Amino acid sequence: MRILITLALVGLMAACTPTSEPASKARTGFTAVRSAESGLAAYSRVSRRMEPLVEQVCRSLHANKPKTFCDFQINVINDPKQPPNAFQSLGRDGRPVISFNINMLRSFNNDDELAFVFGHEAGHQIAQHIEKSQANALVGAVIGGLLVAVAGGDAQVGVDIGGSIGGRSYSKKFELQADTIAAHITDRSGYNPKLGAKIYERTSGSSALLATHPPSSERIARVSTTLAQIDAGKARGRRPPISW
Ligand SMILES: [Zn+2]
């Protein structure tokens, strides 16, 4: 019974891992490039164009899901003390929620970057990352528990360690998948995904961030590869389907 409760907790905690974006930017040299008013105006402008598009893309890929699955809610967390952050979560009603905090909005150089991050967060929902990371954390937890039990150790400790390893090793992969989807969606939106991905040139790469976040160079490379595939498809007269 005790192990069952721990497994459930590990699953819930892991849900936060792939959905939280780099939270250490403030420590790594965050400087606002625009006022809160200007950031909020950009947010309204970009959301008006992006929200219907991500919902349409989501529905085309998840025709069998309930209607709420692609019914995005977008909101701003107006707390100036929080370091720049954007993330996707699930509301109590099951709808996906994309949140930007105010310092994130103040750190965008242009609408292309805002659109790209919007597409990235929508990508986490489209690729069902919350659901999958909960499943992965459970698998990791079970394997960790078994390994320690076989070695004659304390199974309870093993469950915790295994769970956190399972959650971490998958979320880096998920970040790159969300970047791939972001490149596709931003391209379809008419914003410029190449300019949008430049946001990663300003986030410090591997050193300061947790292992769950791929280095910026890896993310920029992934976006370039995806855009090359999209361009090759367009040159042949057909935009490639969104895959990740
Ligand atoms: Zn992400």
CSV table of C-alpha atoms and ligand atoms in Angstrom, one decimal:
chain,number,residue,atom,x,y,z
A,1,MET,CA,0.0,0.0,0.0
A,2,ARG,CA,2.8,2.4,0.9
A,3,ILE,CA,4.5,1.7,-2.4
A,4,LEU,CA,1.3,2.3,-4.3
A,5,ILE,CA,0.9,5.7,-2.7
A,6,THR,CA,4.5,6.6,-3.6
A,7,LEU,CA,4.0,5.5,-7.2
A,8,ALA,CA,1.0,7.8,-7.5
A,9,LEU,CA,3.0,10.7,-6.1
A,10,VAL,CA,5.9,10.1,-8.4
A,11,GLY,CA,3.5,10.2,-11.3
A,12,LEU,CA,2.0,13.5,-10.3
A,13,MET,CA,5.4,15.1,-9.7
A,14,ALA,CA,6.8,14.0,-13.0
A,15,ALA,CA,3.9,15.8,-14.7
A,16,CYS,CA,5.7,19.1,-13.9
A,17,THR,CA,9.0,18.1,-15.4
A,18,PRO,CA,8.5,18.4,-19.2
A,19,THR,CA,6.0,21.2,-18.9
A,20,SER,CA,8.2,23.6,-17.1
A,21,GLU,CA,10.5,25.7,-19.2
A,22,PRO,CA,13.9,27.0,-18.1
A,23,ALA,CA,13.3,28.7,-14.8
A,24,SER,CA,16.8,29.9,-14.2
A,25,LYS,CA,17.0,32.6,-16.8
A,26,ALA,CA,16.7,35.3,-14.2
A,27,ARG,CA,19.9,33.9,-12.5
A,28,THR,CA,21.5,33.6,-15.9
A,29,GLY,CA,21.2,37.2,-17.1
A,30,PHE,CA,17.5,37.9,-17.9
A,31,THR,CA,17.0,41.5,-19.0
A,32,ALA,CA,13.6,42.8,-20.1
A,33,VAL,CA,13.7,44.0,-23.7
A,34,ARG,CA,10.3,45.7,-23.5
A,35,SER,CA,7.7,47.1,-21.2
A,36,ALA,CA,4.9,45.0,-19.7
A,37,GLU,CA,2.4,46.9,-21.8
A,38,SER,CA,4.3,46.1,-25.0
A,39,GLY,CA,4.7,42.5,-24.0
A,40,LEU,CA,0.9,42.1,-23.3
A,41,ALA,CA,0.1,43.8,-26.6
A,42,ALA,CA,2.3,41.3,-28.4
A,43,TYR,CA,0.7,38.4,-26.5
A,44,SER,CA,-2.8,39.5,-27.5
A,45,ARG,CA,-1.8,40.0,-31.1
A,46,VAL,CA,0.0,36.7,-31.5
A,47,SER,CA,-2.5,34.6,-29.5
A,48,ARG,CA,-5.3,35.8,-31.8
A,49,ARG,CA,-3.5,34.3,-34.7
A,50,MET,CA,-2.0,31.2,-33.0
A,51,GLU,CA,-4.9,29.9,-30.9
A,52,PRO,CA,-7.2,29.0,-33.7
A,53,LEU,CA,-4.3,27.5,-35.7
A,54,VAL,CA,-3.0,25.2,-32.8
A,55,GLU,CA,-6.6,24.1,-32.2
A,56,GLN,CA,-7.1,23.2,-35.8
A,57,VAL,CA,-3.7,21.4,-36.0
A,58,CYS,CA,-4.4,19.5,-32.7
A,59,ARG,CA,-7.9,18.4,-33.9
A,60,SER,CA,-6.5,17.2,-37.2
A,61,LEU,CA,-4.1,15.0,-35.4
A,62,HIS,CA,-6.4,13.9,-32.6
A,63,ALA,CA,-9.8,13.3,-34.2
A,64,ASN,CA,-10.7,10.6,-31.7
A,65,LYS,CA,-10.0,12.6,-28.6
A,66,PRO,CA,-12.7,14.4,-26.6
A,67,LYS,CA,-13.4,18.0,-27.7
A,68,THR,CA,-11.7,19.4,-24.6
A,69,PHE,CA,-8.3,17.9,-25.6
A,70,CYS,CA,-7.7,20.6,-28.2
A,71,ASP,CA,-9.7,23.4,-26.6
A,72,PHE,CA,-6.7,25.5,-25.5
A,73,GLN,CA,-6.9,28.2,-22.8
A,74,ILE,CA,-4.2,30.8,-22.9
A,75,ASN,CA,-3.4,33.0,-19.9
A,76,VAL,CA,-0.8,35.4,-18.4
A,77,ILE,CA,0.6,35.1,-14.9
A,78,ASN,CA,1.1,38.7,-13.9
A,79,ASP,CA,3.7,38.2,-11.1
A,80,PRO,CA,6.8,40.4,-11.8
A,81,LYS,CA,8.8,38.4,-9.2
A,82,GLN,CA,8.8,35.2,-11.3
A,83,PRO,CA,11.7,34.6,-13.6
A,84,PRO,CA,10.7,34.3,-17.3
A,85,ASN,CA,8.6,31.2,-17.9
A,86,ALA,CA,6.1,29.6,-20.2
A,87,PHE,CA,4.5,26.2,-19.7
A,88,GLN,CA,1.6,23.9,-20.6
A,89,SER,CA,-0.6,22.3,-18.0
A,90,LEU,CA,-4.1,20.8,-17.8
A,91,GLY,CA,-7.0,22.6,-16.2
A,92,ARG,CA,-9.4,20.9,-13.9
A,93,ASP,CA,-11.9,20.6,-16.7
A,94,GLY,CA,-9.2,18.7,-18.7
A,95,ARG,CA,-8.6,21.5,-21.2
A,96,PRO,CA,-4.9,22.3,-22.0
A,97,VAL,CA,-3.6,25.6,-20.6
A,98,ILE,CA,-0.7,27.6,-22.0
A,99,SER,CA,0.7,30.1,-19.6
A,100,PHE,CA,3.2,32.9,-20.1
A,101,ASN,CA,4.4,34.9,-17.1
A,102,ILE,CA,4.9,38.6,-17.5
A,103,ASN,CA,8.7,38.5,-17.5
A,104,MET,CA,8.6,35.9,-20.3
A,105,LEU,CA,6.5,38.4,-22.3
A,106,ARG,CA,8.9,41.1,-21.6
A,107,SER,CA,11.8,39.0,-22.8
A,108,PHE,CA,10.6,38.4,-26.4
A,109,ASN,CA,12.4,40.4,-29.0
A,110,ASN,CA,9.6,40.0,-31.6
A,111,ASP,CA,6.3,38.3,-32.4
A,112,ASP,CA,8.1,35.4,-34.1
A,113,GLU,CA,9.7,34.4,-30.8
A,114,LEU,CA,6.4,34.6,-29.0
A,115,ALA,CA,4.7,32.5,-31.7
A,116,PHE,CA,7.5,29.9,-31.5
A,117,VAL,CA,7.1,29.5,-27.8
A,118,PHE,CA,3.3,29.3,-28.2
A,119,GLY,CA,3.8,26.5,-30.7
A,120,HIS,CA,6.3,24.8,-28.4
A,121,GLU,CA,3.8,24.7,-25.5
A,122,ALA,CA,1.0,23.6,-27.8
A,123,GLY,CA,3.4,20.9,-29.0
A,124,HIS,CA,3.6,19.4,-25.5
A,125,GLN,CA,-0.2,18.9,-25.6
A,126,ILE,CA,-0.3,17.7,-29.2
A,127,ALA,CA,2.4,15.0,-28.4
A,128,GLN,CA,0.6,14.1,-25.1
A,129,HIS,CA,3.7,14.7,-23.0
A,130,ILE,CA,2.0,15.1,-19.6
A,131,GLU,CA,0.2,11.7,-20.1
A,132,LYS,CA,3.4,10.0,-21.4
A,133,SER,CA,5.7,11.4,-18.7
A,134,GLN,CA,3.3,10.1,-16.0
A,135,ALA,CA,3.5,6.7,-17.7
A,136,ASN,CA,7.3,6.9,-18.0
A,137,ALA,CA,7.7,7.9,-14.4
A,138,LEU,CA,5.7,4.9,-13.3
A,139,VAL,CA,7.8,2.5,-15.4
A,140,GLY,CA,11.0,4.1,-14.0
A,141,ALA,CA,9.6,3.8,-10.5
A,142,VAL,CA,8.8,0.1,-10.9
A,143,ILE,CA,12.2,-0.7,-12.5
A,144,GLY,CA,14.0,1.2,-9.7
A,145,GLY,CA,12.0,-0.6,-7.1
A,146,LEU,CA,12.8,-4.0,-8.6
A,147,LEU,CA,16.5,-3.3,-9.0
A,148,VAL,CA,17.0,-2.3,-5.4
A,149,ALA,CA,14.8,-5.1,-4.1
A,150,VAL,CA,17.0,-7.6,-6.1
A,151,ALA,CA,20.1,-6.1,-4.6
A,152,GLY,CA,18.6,-6.5,-1.2
A,153,GLY,CA,18.3,-2.8,-0.4
A,154,ASP,CA,15.4,-0.6,0.7
A,155,ALA,CA,12.8,-0.9,-2.0
A,156,GLN,CA,11.2,2.4,-0.9
A,157,VAL,CA,14.4,4.3,-1.7
A,158,GLY,CA,14.7,2.6,-5.1
A,159,VAL,CA,11.2,3.6,-6.1
A,160,ASP,CA,11.9,7.3,-5.6
A,161,ILE,CA,15.3,7.2,-7.4
A,162,GLY,CA,13.9,5.2,-10.3
A,163,GLY,CA,10.9,7.5,-10.7
A,164,SER,CA,13.0,10.6,-10.9
A,165,ILE,CA,15.4,9.1,-13.4
A,166,GLY,CA,12.6,7.9,-15.6
A,167,GLY,CA,11.0,11.3,-15.6
A,168,ARG,CA,14.2,13.1,-16.5
A,169,SER,CA,15.6,10.9,-19.3
A,170,TYR,CA,12.3,11.3,-21.3
A,171,SER,CA,11.7,15.0,-20.8
A,172,LYS,CA,14.8,16.1,-22.8
A,173,LYS,CA,13.5,14.0,-25.7
A,174,PHE,CA,10.0,15.6,-25.2
A,175,GLU,CA,11.5,19.1,-25.3
A,176,LEU,CA,13.0,18.4,-28.7
A,177,GLN,CA,9.7,16.9,-30.0
A,178,ALA,CA,7.9,20.1,-28.8
A,179,ASP,CA,10.5,22.2,-30.7
A,180,THR,CA,9.8,20.1,-33.9
A,181,ILE,CA,6.1,20.7,-33.6
A,182,ALA,CA,6.8,24.4,-32.9
A,183,ALA,CA,8.8,24.7,-36.1
A,184,HIS,CA,5.9,23.2,-38.1
A,185,ILE,CA,3.2,25.3,-36.5
A,186,THR,CA,5.1,28.6,-36.6
A,187,ASP,CA,5.8,28.0,-40.3
A,188,ARG,CA,2.1,27.5,-40.9
A,189,SER,CA,1.1,30.6,-38.9
A,190,GLY,CA,3.1,33.0,-41.2
A,191,TYR,CA,5.5,33.9,-38.4
A,192,ASN,CA,9.1,33.1,-39.0
A,193,PRO,CA,10.2,30.0,-37.1
A,194,LYS,CA,13.9,30.7,-37.8
A,195,LEU,CA,13.6,34.1,-36.1
A,196,GLY,CA,11.4,32.5,-33.4
A,197,ALA,CA,14.0,29.9,-32.4
A,198,LYS,CA,16.5,32.6,-31.8
A,199,ILE,CA,15.0,32.8,-28.3
A,200,TYR,CA,17.3,29.8,-27.6
A,201,GLU,CA,20.4,31.8,-28.4
A,202,ARG,CA,19.6,33.9,-25.3
A,203,THR,CA,18.8,31.1,-22.9
A,204,SER,CA,22.0,29.7,-21.4
A,205,GLY,CA,22.5,26.2,-22.8
A,206,SER,CA,23.4,23.1,-20.9
A,207,SER,CA,25.5,24.5,-18.1
A,208,ALA,CA,23.0,26.3,-15.9
A,209,LEU,CA,19.9,24.4,-16.6
A,210,LEU,CA,18.8,21.0,-15.4
A,211,ALA,CA,19.6,17.9,-17.4
A,212,THR,CA,16.0,17.8,-18.5
A,213,HIS,CA,16.6,20.7,-20.9
A,214,PRO,CA,18.6,20.0,-24.0
A,215,PRO,CA,21.4,22.5,-24.8
A,216,SER,CA,20.4,25.5,-26.9
A,217,SER,CA,22.6,24.3,-29.8
A,218,GLU,CA,20.8,21.0,-29.9
A,219,ARG,CA,17.4,22.8,-30.0
A,220,ILE,CA,18.4,25.2,-32.7
A,221,ALA,CA,19.8,22.3,-34.8
A,222,ARG,CA,16.6,20.4,-34.4
A,223,VAL,CA,14.6,23.4,-35.6
A,224,SER,CA,16.9,23.9,-38.6
A,225,THR,CA,16.6,20.2,-39.6
A,226,THR,CA,12.8,20.4,-39.4
A,227,LEU,CA,12.7,23.6,-41.4
A,228,ALA,CA,14.9,22.1,-44.1
A,229,GLN,CA,12.4,19.2,-44.3
A,230,ILE,CA,9.5,21.6,-44.6
A,231,ASP,CA,11.3,23.6,-47.3
A,232,ALA,CA,12.1,20.4,-49.3
A,233,GLY,CA,8.5,19.4,-49.1
A,234,LYS,CA,7.3,22.8,-50.3
A,235,ALA,CA,9.8,22.8,-53.2
A,236,ARG,CA,8.1,19.5,-54.3
A,237,GLY,CA,4.8,21.3,-54.0
A,238,ARG,CA,3.5,19.7,-50.8
A,239,ARG,CA,4.0,20.8,-47.2
A,240,PRO,CA,5.0,17.8,-45.2
A,241,PRO,CA,2.6,16.5,-42.5
A,242,ILE,CA,3.4,17.4,-38.9
A,243,SER,CA,5.4,14.6,-37.2
A,244,TRP,CA,7.8,14.6,-34.3
B,1,ZN,ZN,9.0,22.6,-23.2
